[in-house]
Structures are given as structure tokens and as C-alpha cells.
mmCIF file with all atom_site columns, C-alpha atoms in Angstrom:
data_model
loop_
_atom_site.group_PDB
_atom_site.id
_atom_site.type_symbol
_atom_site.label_atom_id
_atom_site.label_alt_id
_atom_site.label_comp_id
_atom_site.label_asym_id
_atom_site.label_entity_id
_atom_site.label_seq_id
_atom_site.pdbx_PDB_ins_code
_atom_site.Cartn_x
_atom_site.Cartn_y
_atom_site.Cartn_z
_atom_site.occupancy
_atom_site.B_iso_or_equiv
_atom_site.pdbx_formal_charge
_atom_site.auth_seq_id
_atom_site.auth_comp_id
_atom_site.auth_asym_id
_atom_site.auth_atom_id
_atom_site.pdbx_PDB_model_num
ATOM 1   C CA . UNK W 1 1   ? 0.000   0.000  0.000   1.00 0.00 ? 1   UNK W CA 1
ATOM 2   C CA . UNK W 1 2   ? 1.752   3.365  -1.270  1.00 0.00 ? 2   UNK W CA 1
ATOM 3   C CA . UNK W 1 3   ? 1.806   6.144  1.618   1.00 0.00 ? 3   UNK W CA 1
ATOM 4   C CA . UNK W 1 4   ? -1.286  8.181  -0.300  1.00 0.00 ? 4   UNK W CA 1
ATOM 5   C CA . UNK W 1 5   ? -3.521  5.326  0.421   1.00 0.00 ? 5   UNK W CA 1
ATOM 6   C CA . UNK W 1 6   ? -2.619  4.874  4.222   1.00 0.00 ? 6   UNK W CA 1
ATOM 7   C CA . UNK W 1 7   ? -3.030  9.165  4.594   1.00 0.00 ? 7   UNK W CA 1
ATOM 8   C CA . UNK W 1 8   ? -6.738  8.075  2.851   1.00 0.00 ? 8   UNK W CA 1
ATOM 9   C CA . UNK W 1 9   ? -7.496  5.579  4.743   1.00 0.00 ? 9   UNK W CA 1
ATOM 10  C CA . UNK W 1 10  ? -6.459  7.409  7.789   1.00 0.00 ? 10  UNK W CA 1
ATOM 11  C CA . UNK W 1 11  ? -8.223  10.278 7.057   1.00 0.00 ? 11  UNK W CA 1
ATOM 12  C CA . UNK W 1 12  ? -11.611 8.050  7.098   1.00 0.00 ? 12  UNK W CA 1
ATOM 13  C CA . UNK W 1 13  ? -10.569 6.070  10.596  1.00 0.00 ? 13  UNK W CA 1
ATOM 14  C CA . UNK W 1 14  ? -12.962 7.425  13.549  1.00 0.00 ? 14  UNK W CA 1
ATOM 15  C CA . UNK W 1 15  ? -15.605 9.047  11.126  1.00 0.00 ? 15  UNK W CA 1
ATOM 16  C CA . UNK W 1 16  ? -19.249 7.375  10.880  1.00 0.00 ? 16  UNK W CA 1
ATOM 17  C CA . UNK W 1 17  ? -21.669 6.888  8.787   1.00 0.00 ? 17  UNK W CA 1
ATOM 18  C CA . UNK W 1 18  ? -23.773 8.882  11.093  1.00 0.00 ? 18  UNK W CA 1
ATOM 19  C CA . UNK W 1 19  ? -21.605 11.615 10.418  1.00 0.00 ? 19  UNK W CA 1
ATOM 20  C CA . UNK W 1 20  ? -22.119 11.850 6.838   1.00 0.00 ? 20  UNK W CA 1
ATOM 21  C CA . UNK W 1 21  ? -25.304 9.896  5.711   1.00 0.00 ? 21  UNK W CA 1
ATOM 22  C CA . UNK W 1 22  ? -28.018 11.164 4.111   1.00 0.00 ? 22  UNK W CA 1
ATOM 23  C CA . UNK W 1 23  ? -31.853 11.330 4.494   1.00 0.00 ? 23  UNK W CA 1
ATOM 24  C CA . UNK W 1 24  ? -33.121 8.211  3.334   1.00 0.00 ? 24  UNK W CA 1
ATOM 25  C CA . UNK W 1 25  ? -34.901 8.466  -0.076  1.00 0.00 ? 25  UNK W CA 1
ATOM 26  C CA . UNK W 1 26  ? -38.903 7.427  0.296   1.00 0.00 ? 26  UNK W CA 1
ATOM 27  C CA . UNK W 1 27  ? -38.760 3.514  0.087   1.00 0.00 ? 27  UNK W CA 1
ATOM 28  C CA . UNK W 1 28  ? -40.395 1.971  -2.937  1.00 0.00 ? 28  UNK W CA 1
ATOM 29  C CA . UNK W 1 29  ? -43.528 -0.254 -1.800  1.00 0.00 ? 29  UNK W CA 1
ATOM 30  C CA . UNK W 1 30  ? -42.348 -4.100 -2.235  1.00 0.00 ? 30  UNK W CA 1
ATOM 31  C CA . UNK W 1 31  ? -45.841 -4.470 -3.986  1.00 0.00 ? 31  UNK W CA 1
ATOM 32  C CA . UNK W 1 32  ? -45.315 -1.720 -6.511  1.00 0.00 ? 32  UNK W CA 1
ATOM 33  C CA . UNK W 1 33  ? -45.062 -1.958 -9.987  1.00 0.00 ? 33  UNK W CA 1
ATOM 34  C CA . UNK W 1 34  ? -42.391 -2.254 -12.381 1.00 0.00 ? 34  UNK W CA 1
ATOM 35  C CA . UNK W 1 35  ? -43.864 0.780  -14.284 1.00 0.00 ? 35  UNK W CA 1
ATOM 36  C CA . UNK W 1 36  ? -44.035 3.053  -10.996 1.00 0.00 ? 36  UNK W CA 1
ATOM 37  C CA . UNK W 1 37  ? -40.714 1.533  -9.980  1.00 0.00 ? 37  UNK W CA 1
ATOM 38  C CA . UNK W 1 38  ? -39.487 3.079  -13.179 1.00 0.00 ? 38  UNK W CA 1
ATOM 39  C CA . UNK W 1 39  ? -40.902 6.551  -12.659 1.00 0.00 ? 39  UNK W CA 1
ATOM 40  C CA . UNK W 1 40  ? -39.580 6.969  -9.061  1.00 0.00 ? 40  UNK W CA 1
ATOM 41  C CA . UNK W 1 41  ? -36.169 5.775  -10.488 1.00 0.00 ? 41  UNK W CA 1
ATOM 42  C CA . UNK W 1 42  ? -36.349 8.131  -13.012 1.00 0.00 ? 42  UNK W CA 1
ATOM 43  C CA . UNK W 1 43  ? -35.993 11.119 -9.975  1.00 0.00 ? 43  UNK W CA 1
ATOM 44  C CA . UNK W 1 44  ? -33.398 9.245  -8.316  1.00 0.00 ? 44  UNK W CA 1
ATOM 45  C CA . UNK W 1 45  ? -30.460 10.980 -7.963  1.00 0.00 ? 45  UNK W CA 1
ATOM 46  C CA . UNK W 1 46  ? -28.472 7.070  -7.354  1.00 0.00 ? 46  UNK W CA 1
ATOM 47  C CA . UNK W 1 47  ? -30.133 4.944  -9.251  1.00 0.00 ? 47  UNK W CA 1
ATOM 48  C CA . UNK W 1 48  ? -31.036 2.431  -7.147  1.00 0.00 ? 48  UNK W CA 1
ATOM 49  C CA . UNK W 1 49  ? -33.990 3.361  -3.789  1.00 0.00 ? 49  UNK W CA 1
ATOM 50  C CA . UNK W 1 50  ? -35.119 0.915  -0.727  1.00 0.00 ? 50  UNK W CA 1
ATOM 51  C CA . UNK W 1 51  ? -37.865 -1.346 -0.693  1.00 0.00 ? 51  UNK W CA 1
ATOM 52  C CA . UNK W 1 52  ? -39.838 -1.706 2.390   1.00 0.00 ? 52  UNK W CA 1
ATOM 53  C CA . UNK W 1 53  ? -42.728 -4.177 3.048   1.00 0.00 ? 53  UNK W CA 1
ATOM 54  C CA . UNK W 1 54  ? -46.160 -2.975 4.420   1.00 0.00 ? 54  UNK W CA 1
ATOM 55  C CA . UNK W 1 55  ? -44.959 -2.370 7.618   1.00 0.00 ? 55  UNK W CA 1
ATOM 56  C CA . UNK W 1 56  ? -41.980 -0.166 6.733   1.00 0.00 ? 56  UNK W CA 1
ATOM 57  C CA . UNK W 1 57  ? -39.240 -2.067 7.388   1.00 0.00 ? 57  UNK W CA 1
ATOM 58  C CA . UNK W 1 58  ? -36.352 -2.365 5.324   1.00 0.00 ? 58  UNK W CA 1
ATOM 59  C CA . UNK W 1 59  ? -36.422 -5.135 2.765   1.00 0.00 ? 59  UNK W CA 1
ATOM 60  C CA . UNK W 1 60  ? -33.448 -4.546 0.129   1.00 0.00 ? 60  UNK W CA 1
ATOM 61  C CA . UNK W 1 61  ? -32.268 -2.320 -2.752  1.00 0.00 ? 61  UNK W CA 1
ATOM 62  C CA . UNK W 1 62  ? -33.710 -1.963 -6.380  1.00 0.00 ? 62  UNK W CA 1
ATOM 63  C CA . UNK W 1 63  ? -31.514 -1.092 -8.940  1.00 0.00 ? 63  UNK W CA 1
ATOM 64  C CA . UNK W 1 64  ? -32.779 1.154  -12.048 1.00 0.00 ? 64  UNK W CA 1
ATOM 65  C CA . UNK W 1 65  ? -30.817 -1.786 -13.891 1.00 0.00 ? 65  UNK W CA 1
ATOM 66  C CA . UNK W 1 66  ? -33.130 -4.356 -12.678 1.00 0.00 ? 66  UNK W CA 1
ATOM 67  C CA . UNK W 1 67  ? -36.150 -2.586 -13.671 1.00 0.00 ? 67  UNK W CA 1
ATOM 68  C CA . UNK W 1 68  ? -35.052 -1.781 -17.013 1.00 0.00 ? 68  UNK W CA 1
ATOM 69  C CA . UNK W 1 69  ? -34.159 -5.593 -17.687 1.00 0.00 ? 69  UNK W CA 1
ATOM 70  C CA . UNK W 1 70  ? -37.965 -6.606 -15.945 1.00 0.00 ? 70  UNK W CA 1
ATOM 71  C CA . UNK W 1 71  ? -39.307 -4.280 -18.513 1.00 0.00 ? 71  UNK W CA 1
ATOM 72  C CA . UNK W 1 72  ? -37.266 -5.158 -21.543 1.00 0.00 ? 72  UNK W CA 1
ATOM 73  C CA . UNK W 1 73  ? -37.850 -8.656 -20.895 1.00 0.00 ? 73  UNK W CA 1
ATOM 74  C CA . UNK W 1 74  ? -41.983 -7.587 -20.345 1.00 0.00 ? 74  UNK W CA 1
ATOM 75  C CA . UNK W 1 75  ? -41.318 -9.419 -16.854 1.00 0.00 ? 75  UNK W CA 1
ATOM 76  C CA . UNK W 1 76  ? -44.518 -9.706 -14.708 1.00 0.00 ? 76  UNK W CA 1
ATOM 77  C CA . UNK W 1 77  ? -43.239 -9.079 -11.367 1.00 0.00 ? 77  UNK W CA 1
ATOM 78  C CA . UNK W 1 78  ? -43.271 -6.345 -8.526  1.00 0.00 ? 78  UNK W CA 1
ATOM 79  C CA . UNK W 1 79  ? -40.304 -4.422 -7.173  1.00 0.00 ? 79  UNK W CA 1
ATOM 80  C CA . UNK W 1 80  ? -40.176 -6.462 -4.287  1.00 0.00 ? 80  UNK W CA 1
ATOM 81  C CA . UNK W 1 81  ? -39.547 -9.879 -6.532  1.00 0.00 ? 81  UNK W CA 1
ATOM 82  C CA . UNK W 1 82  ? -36.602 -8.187 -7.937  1.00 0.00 ? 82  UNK W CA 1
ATOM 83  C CA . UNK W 1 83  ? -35.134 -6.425 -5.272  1.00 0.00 ? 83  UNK W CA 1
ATOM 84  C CA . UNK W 1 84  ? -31.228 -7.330 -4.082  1.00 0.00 ? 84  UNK W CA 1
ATOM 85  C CA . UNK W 1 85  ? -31.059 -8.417 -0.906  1.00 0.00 ? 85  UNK W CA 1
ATOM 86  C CA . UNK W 1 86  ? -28.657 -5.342 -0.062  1.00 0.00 ? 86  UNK W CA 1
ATOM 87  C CA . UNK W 1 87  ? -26.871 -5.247 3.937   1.00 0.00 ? 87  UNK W CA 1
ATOM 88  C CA . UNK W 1 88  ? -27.807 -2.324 5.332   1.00 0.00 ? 88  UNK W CA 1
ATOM 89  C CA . UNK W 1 89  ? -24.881 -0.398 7.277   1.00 0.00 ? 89  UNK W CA 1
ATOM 90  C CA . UNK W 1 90  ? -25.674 1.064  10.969  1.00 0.00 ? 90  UNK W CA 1
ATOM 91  C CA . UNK W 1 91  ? -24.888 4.886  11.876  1.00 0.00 ? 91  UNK W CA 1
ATOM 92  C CA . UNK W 1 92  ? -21.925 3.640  13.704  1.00 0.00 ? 92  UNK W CA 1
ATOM 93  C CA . UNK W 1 93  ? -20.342 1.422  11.005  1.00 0.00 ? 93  UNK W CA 1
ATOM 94  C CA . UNK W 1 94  ? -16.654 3.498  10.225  1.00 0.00 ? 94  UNK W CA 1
ATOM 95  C CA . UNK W 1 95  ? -16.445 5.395  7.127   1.00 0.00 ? 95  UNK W CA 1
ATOM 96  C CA . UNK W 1 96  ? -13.270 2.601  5.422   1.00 0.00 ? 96  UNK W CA 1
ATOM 97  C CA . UNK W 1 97  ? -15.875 -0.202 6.370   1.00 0.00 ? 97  UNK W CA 1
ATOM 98  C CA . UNK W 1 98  ? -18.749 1.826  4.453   1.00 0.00 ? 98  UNK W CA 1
ATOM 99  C CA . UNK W 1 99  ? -16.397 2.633  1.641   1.00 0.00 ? 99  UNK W CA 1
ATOM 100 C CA . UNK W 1 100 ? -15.978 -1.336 1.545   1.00 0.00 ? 100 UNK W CA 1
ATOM 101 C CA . UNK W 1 101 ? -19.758 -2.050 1.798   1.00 0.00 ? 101 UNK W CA 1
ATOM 102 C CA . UNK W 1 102 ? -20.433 0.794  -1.214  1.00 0.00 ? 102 UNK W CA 1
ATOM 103 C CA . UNK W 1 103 ? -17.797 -1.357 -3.730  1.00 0.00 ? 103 UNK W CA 1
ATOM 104 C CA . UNK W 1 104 ? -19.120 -4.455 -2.898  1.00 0.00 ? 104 UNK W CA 1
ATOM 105 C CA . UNK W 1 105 ? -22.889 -3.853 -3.372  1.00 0.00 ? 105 UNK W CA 1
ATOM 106 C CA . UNK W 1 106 ? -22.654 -2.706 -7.062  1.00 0.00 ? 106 UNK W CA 1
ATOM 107 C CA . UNK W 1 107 ? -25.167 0.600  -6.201  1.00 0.00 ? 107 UNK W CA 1
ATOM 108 C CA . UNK W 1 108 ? -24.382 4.118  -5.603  1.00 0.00 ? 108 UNK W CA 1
ATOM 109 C CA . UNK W 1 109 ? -25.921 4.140  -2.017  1.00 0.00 ? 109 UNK W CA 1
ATOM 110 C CA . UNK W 1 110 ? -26.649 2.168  0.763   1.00 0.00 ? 110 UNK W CA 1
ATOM 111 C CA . UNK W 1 111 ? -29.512 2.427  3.710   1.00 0.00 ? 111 UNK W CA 1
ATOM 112 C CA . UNK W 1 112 ? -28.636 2.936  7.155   1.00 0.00 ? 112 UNK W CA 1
ATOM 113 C CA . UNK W 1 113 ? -30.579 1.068  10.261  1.00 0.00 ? 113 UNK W CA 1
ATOM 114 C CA . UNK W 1 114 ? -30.802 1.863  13.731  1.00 0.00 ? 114 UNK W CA 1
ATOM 115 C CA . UNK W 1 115 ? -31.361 -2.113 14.303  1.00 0.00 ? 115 UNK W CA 1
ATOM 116 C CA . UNK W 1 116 ? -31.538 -5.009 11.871  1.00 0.00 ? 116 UNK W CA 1
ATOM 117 C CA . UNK W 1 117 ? -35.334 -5.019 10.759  1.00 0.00 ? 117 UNK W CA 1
ATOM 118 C CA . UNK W 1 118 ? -36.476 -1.588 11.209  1.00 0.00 ? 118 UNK W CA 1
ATOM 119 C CA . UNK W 1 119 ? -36.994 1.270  9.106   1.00 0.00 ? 119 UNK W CA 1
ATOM 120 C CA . UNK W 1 120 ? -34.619 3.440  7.050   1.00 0.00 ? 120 UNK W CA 1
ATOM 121 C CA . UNK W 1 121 ? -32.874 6.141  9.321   1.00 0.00 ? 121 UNK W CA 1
ATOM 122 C CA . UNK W 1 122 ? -30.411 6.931  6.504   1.00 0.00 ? 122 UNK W CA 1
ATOM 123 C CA . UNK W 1 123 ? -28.792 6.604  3.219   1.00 0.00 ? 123 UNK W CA 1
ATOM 124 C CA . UNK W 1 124 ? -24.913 6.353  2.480   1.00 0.00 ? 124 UNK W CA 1
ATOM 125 C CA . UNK W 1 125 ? -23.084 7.305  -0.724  1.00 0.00 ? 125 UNK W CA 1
ATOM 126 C CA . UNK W 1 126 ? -20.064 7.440  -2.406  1.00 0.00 ? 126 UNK W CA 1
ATOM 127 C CA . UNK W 1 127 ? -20.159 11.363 -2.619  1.00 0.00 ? 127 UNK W CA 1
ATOM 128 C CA . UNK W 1 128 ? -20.490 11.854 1.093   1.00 0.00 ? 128 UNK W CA 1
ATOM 129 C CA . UNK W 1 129 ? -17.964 9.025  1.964   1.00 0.00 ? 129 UNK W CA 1
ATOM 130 C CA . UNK W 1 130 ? -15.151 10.226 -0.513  1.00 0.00 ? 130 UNK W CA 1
ATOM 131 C CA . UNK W 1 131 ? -16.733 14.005 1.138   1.00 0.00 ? 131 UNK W CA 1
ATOM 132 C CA . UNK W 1 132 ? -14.625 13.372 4.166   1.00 0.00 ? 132 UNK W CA 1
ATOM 133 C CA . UNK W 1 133 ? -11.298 12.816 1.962   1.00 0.00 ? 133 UNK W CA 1
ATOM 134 C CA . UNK W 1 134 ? -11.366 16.838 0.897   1.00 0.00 ? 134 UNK W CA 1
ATOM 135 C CA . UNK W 1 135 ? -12.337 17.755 4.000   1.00 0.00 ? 135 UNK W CA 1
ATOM 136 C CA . UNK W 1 136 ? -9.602  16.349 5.920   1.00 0.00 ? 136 UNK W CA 1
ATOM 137 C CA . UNK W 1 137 ? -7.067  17.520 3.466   1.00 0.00 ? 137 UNK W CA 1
ATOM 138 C CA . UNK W 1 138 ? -8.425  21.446 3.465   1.00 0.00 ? 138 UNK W CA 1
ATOM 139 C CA . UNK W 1 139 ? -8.857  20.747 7.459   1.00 0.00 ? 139 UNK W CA 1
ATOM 140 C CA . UNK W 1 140 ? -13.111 21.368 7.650   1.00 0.00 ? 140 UNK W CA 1
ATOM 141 C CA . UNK W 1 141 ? -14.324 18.188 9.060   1.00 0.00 ? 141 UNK W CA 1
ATOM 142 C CA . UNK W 1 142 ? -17.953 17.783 8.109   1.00 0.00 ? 142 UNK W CA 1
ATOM 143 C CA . UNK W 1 143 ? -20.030 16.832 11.558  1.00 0.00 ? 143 UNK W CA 1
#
């Protein structure tokens, strides 16, 4: 690992999610459509939103790829039978372990939990994570 890396990975050690994340976008229905799944994708500034079940709590990720392949391939299903079964990240995961998560789940965000089962409390992207990297260099930590 060259000496730029360790100063970025340093530079992420002790920061949170919580300190960065997001409001949550609205969570898709699991029951919706592929056609409104498409039109609330269309607004999405990532791509990709949560899927909740009736009761509002967190049930995965769908990606604006997955609906566009449902309705190439004229797919009857709802956003909840194609949604990836994302892990969510907690407000106290470290920003190098969220970094990690963000690579590995092929999205451009991730939700944030309070506990394993309940509802949204954030969202986590690239943008804010790779946020932290400027402001430790110009010396503004973001709180």
C-alpha cells in the first residue's frame, strides 16, 4: 500500500456513517409496480432506492438496472420480486468499512438502520464518503 492510500485511509478512521449519511430516499412499496418503480427511479439521484414491506421495514435495494431488464424482458413481477437483498450499514459502522460495503454492493448508495429489521434512518453514498477525503485535506471536518 503506497503512503497516499494509508493518509486516505487514515483520514476516514474514527468518522461514521452517522456523520455523513443522508436522508433516506422514500422507500419503494415491495408491492409496486415495475412501471411506478421506473418513474420513481427516473428522480433518483443514485439509481437504485429501498424497498420496504407494508410495515416499513427495510427489505433490500432496487436497482434502475433491474427494472429496465424486468421491462425489456416484459417481466410480470413487482419491485419487491426483484429487489437485491442489499446489507444495510448502521450509523456507527466506520467510514473505510462503508467505503468497503459501497464497492461491494454494485449501487451508488446504501440504507442505514438503527437495528436489523427496522426502518430506514439513513442513506450512504459514495459522494459523502469520498466528502470526508477533501475535507480532511483542506482541514473542515464535516459533523
Amino acid at each position: 500500500m503506497c503512503s497516499s492510500d494509508l493518509q486516505e485511509r487514515q483520514a476516514l478512521a474514527g468518522r461514521t456513517v452517522a456523520m455523513v449519511m443522508e436522508s433516506p430516499p422514500e422507500p419503494l412499496q415491495a408491492d409496486a409496480s415495475v412501471a411506478k418503480a421506473a418513474a420513481r427511479l427516473s428522480g433518483s439521484a443514485h439509481g437504485v432506492l429501498p424497498v420496504a414491506a407494508e410495515d416499513g421495514s427495510y427489505l433490500g435495494t432496487l436497482r434502475a438496472r433491474s427494472v429496465a431488464e424486468a421491462l425489456a424482458e416484459h417481466q410480470s413481477v413487482t419491485a419487491g420480486d426483484i429487489t437485491h437483498r442489499t446489507q444495510p450499514l448502521r450509523p456507527d459502522t466506520e467510514l473505510p468499512a462503508a467505503l468497503r460495503a459501497l464497492t461491494e454492493a454494485h449501487g451508488a448508495g446504501l440504507p442505514v438502520l438503527a437495528e436489523e429489521g427496522g426502518p430506514l434512518v439513513g442513506w450512504i453514498t459514495y459522494q459523502a464518503v469520498l466528502s470526508q477525503l477533501g475535507n480532511r485535506r483542506t482541514g473542515s471536518a464535516v459533523s
